[in-house]
C-alpha positions as YAML, in Angstrom:
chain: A
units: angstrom
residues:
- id: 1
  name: UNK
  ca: [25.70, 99.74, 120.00]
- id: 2
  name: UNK
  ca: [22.80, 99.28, 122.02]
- id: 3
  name: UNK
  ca: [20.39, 95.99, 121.05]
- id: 4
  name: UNK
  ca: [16.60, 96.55, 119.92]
- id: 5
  name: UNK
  ca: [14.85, 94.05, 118.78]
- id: 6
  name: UNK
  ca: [11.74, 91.67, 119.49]
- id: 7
  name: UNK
  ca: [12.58, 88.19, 118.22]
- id: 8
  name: UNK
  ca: [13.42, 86.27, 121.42]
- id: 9
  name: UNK
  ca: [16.92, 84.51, 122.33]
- id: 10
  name: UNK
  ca: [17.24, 81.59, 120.21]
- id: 11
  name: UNK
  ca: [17.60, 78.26, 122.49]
- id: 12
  name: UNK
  ca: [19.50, 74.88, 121.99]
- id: 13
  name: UNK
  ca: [23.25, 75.08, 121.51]
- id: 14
  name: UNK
  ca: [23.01, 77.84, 118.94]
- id: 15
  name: UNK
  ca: [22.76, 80.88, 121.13]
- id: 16
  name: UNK
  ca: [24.12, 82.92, 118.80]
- id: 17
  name: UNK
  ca: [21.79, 86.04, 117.83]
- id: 18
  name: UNK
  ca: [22.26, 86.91, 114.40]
- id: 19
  name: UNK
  ca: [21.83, 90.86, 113.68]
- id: 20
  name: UNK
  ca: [21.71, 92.64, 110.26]
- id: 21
  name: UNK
  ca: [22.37, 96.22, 112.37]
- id: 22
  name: UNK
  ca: [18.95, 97.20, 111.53]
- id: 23
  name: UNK
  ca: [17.73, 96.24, 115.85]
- id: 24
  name: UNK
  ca: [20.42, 97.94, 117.24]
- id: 25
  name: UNK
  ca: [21.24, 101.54, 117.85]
- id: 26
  name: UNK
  ca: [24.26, 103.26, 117.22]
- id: 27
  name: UNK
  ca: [25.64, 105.63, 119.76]
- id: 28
  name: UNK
  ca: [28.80, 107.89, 119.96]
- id: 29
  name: UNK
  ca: [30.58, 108.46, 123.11]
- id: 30
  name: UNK
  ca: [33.42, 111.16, 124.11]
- id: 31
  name: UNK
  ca: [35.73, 109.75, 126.87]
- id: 32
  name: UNK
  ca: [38.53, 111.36, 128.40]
- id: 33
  name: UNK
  ca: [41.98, 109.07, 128.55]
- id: 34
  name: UNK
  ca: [41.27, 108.88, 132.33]
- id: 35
  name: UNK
  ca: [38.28, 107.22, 131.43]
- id: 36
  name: UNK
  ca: [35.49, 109.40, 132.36]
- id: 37
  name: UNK
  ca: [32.55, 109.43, 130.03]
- id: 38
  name: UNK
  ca: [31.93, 112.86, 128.81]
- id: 39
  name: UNK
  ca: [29.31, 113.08, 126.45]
- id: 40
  name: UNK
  ca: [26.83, 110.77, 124.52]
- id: 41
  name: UNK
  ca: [25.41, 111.37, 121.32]
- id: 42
  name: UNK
  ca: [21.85, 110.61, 120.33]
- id: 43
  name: UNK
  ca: [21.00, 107.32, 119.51]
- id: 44
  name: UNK
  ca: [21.39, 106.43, 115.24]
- id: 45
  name: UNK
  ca: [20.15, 103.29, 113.74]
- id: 46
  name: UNK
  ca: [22.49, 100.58, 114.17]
- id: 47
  name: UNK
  ca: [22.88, 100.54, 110.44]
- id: 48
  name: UNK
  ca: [24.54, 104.07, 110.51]
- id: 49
  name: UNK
  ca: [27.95, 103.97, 109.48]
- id: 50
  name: UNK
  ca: [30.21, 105.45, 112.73]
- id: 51
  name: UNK
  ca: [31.38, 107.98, 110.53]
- id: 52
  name: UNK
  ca: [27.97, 109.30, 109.35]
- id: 53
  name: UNK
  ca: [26.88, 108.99, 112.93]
- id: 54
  name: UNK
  ca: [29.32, 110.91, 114.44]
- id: 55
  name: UNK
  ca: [28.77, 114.18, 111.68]
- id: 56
  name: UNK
  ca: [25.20, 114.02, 112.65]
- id: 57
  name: UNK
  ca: [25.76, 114.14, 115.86]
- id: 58
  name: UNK
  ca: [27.59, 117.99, 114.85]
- id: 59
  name: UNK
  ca: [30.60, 116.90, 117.72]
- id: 60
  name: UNK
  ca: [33.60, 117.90, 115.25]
- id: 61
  name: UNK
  ca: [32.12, 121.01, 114.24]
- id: 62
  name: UNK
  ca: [34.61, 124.19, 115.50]
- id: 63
  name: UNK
  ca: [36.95, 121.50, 117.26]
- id: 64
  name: UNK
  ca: [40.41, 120.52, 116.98]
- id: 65
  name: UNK
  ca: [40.54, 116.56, 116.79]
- id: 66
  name: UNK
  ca: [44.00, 116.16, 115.42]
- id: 67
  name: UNK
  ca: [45.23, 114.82, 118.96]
- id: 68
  name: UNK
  ca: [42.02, 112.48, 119.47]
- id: 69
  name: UNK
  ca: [42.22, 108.68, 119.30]
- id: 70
  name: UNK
  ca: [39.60, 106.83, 117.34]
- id: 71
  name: UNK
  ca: [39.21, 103.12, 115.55]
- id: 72
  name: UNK
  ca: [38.86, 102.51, 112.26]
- id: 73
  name: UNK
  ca: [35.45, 103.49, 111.34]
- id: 74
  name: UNK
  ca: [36.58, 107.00, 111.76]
- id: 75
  name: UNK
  ca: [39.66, 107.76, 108.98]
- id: 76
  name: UNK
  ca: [39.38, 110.70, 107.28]
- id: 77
  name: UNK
  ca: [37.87, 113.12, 110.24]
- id: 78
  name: UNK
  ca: [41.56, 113.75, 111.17]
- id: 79
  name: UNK
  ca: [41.75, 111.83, 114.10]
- id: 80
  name: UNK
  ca: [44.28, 109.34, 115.37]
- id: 81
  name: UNK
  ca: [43.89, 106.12, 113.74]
- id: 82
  name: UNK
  ca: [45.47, 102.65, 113.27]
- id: 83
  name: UNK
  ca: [47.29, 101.93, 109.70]
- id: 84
  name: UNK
  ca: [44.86, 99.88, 107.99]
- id: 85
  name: UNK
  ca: [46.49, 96.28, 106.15]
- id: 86
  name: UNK
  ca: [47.48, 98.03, 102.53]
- id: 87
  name: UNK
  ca: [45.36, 95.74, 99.89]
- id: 88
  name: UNK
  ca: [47.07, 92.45, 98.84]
- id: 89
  name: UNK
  ca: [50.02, 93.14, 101.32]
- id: 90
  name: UNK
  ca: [50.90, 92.21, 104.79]
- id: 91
  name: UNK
  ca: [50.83, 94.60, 107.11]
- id: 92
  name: UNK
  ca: [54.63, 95.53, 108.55]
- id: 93
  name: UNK
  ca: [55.97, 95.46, 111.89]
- id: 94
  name: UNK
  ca: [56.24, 99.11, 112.30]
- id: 95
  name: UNK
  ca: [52.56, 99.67, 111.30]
- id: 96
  name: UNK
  ca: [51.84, 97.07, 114.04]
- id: 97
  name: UNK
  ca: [53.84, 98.65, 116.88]
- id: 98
  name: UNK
  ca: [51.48, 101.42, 115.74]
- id: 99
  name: UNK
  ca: [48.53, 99.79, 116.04]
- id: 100
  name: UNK
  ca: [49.31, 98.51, 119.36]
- id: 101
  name: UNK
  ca: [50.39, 101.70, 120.71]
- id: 102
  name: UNK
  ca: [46.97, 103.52, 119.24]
- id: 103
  name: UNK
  ca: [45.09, 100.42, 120.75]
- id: 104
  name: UNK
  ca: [46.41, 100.93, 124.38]
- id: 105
  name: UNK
  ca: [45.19, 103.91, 124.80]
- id: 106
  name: UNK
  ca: [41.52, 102.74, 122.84]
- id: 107
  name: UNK
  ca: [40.97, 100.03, 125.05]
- id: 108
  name: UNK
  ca: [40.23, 102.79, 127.97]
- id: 109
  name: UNK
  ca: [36.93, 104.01, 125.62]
- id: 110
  name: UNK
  ca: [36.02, 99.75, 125.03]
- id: 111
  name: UNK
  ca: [36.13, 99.44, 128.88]
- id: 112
  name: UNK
  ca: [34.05, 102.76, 129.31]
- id: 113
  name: UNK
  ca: [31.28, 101.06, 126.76]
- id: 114
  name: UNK
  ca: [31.21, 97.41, 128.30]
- id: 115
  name: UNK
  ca: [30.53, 99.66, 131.76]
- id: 116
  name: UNK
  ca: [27.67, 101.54, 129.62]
- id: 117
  name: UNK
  ca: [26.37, 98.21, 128.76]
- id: 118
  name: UNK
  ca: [26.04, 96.80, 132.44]
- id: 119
  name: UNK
  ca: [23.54, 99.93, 133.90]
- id: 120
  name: UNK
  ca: [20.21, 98.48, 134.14]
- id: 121
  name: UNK
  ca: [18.74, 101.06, 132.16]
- id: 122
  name: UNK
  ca: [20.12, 99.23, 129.21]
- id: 123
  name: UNK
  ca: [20.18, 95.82, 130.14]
- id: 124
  name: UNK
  ca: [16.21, 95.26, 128.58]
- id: 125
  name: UNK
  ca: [15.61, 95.81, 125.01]
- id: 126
  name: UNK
  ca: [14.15, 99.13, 123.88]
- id: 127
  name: UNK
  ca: [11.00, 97.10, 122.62]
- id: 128
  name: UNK
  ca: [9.94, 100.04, 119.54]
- id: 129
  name: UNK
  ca: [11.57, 100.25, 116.21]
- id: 130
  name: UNK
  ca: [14.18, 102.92, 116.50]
- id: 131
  name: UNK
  ca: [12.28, 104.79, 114.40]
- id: 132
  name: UNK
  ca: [9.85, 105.50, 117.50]
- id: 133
  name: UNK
  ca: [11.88, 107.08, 119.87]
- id: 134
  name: UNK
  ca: [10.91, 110.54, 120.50]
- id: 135
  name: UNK
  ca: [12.60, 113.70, 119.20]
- id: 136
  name: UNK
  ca: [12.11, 115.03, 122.54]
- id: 137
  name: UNK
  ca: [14.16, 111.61, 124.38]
- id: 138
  name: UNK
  ca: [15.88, 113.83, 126.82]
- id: 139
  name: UNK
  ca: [12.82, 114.69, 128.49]
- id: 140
  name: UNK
  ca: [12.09, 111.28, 129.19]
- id: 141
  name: UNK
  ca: [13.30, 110.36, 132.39]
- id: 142
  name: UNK
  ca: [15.16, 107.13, 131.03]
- id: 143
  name: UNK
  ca: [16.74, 109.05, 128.78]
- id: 144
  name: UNK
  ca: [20.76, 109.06, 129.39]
- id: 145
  name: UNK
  ca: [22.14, 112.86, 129.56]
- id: 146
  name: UNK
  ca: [25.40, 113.86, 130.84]
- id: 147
  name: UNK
  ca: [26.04, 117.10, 132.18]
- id: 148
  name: UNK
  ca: [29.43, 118.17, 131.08]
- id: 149
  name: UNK
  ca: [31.08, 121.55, 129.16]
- id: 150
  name: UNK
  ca: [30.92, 119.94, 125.91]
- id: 151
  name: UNK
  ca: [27.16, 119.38, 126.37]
- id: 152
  name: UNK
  ca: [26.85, 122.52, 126.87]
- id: 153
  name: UNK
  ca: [28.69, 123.58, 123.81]
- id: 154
  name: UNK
  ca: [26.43, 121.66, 121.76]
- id: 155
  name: UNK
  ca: [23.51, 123.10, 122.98]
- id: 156
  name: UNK
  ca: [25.34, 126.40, 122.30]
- id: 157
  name: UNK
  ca: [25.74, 125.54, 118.57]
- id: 158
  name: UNK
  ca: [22.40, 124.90, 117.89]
...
């Protein structure tokens, strides 16, 4: 997620910003297990659940994502996911081995994001409401765009 806001950092020894998700953006991002980044989605509210986010963004549609590795926040699109703890139960050892095996190859897209995170371009605060930023972003010469096939066949689809 990407911070927006316009309260300033809190001083003292709490540092700690507290968020409600309604500042921030939510983003979706493709990356390949070598760890290229291969395509960005448009920016959500940061109150957007990751699985409403990522239908909007129209990425699934007309692809096969059975062999795709995801946290979570996406079960149910029939991706790869980590057993969740059953309710009231611990979780067993197998479903752990699982996790960690699912979570080895995860970390590569939590790397790719802390790298996102670190280009200047994001470092500031986008200082509008989310609600302000253009339709037409891409245009904008901050705006992030990544030339790649599956950008392409998004553009096809609409």
């Amino acid at each position: 997620m990407l911070r927006s806001s316009r309260s300033p950092r809190p001083k003292g020894r709490n540092q700690r910003v507290q968020t409600t998700g309604a500042s921030l953006l939510n983003v979706q991002v493709l990356v390949t297990p070598a760890g290229r980044l291969v395509w960005v989605s448009d920016p959500c509210p940061g109150s957007t659940h990751d699985v409403a986010a990522l239908d909007a963004s129209g990425l699934l549609e007309g692809l096969d994502v059975s062999g795709w590795v995801a946290d979570k926040g996406y079960i149910g699109r029939g991706m790869i996911n980590p057993p969740r703890k059953p309710a009231g139960k611990k979780i067993s050892d197998t479903a752990k081995e699982v996790s960690r095996s699912i979570n080895r190859v995860r970390y590569i897209v939590e790397q790719v994001n802390a790298h996102i995170k670190t280009w200047k371009i994001l470092k500031e605060d986008y200082r509008r409401p989310p609600g302000h930023i253009p339709t037409n972003h891409h245009s904008h010469p901050h705006a992030l765009h990544l030339h790649h096939p599956l950008n392409s066949l998004q553009e096809v689809k609409e």
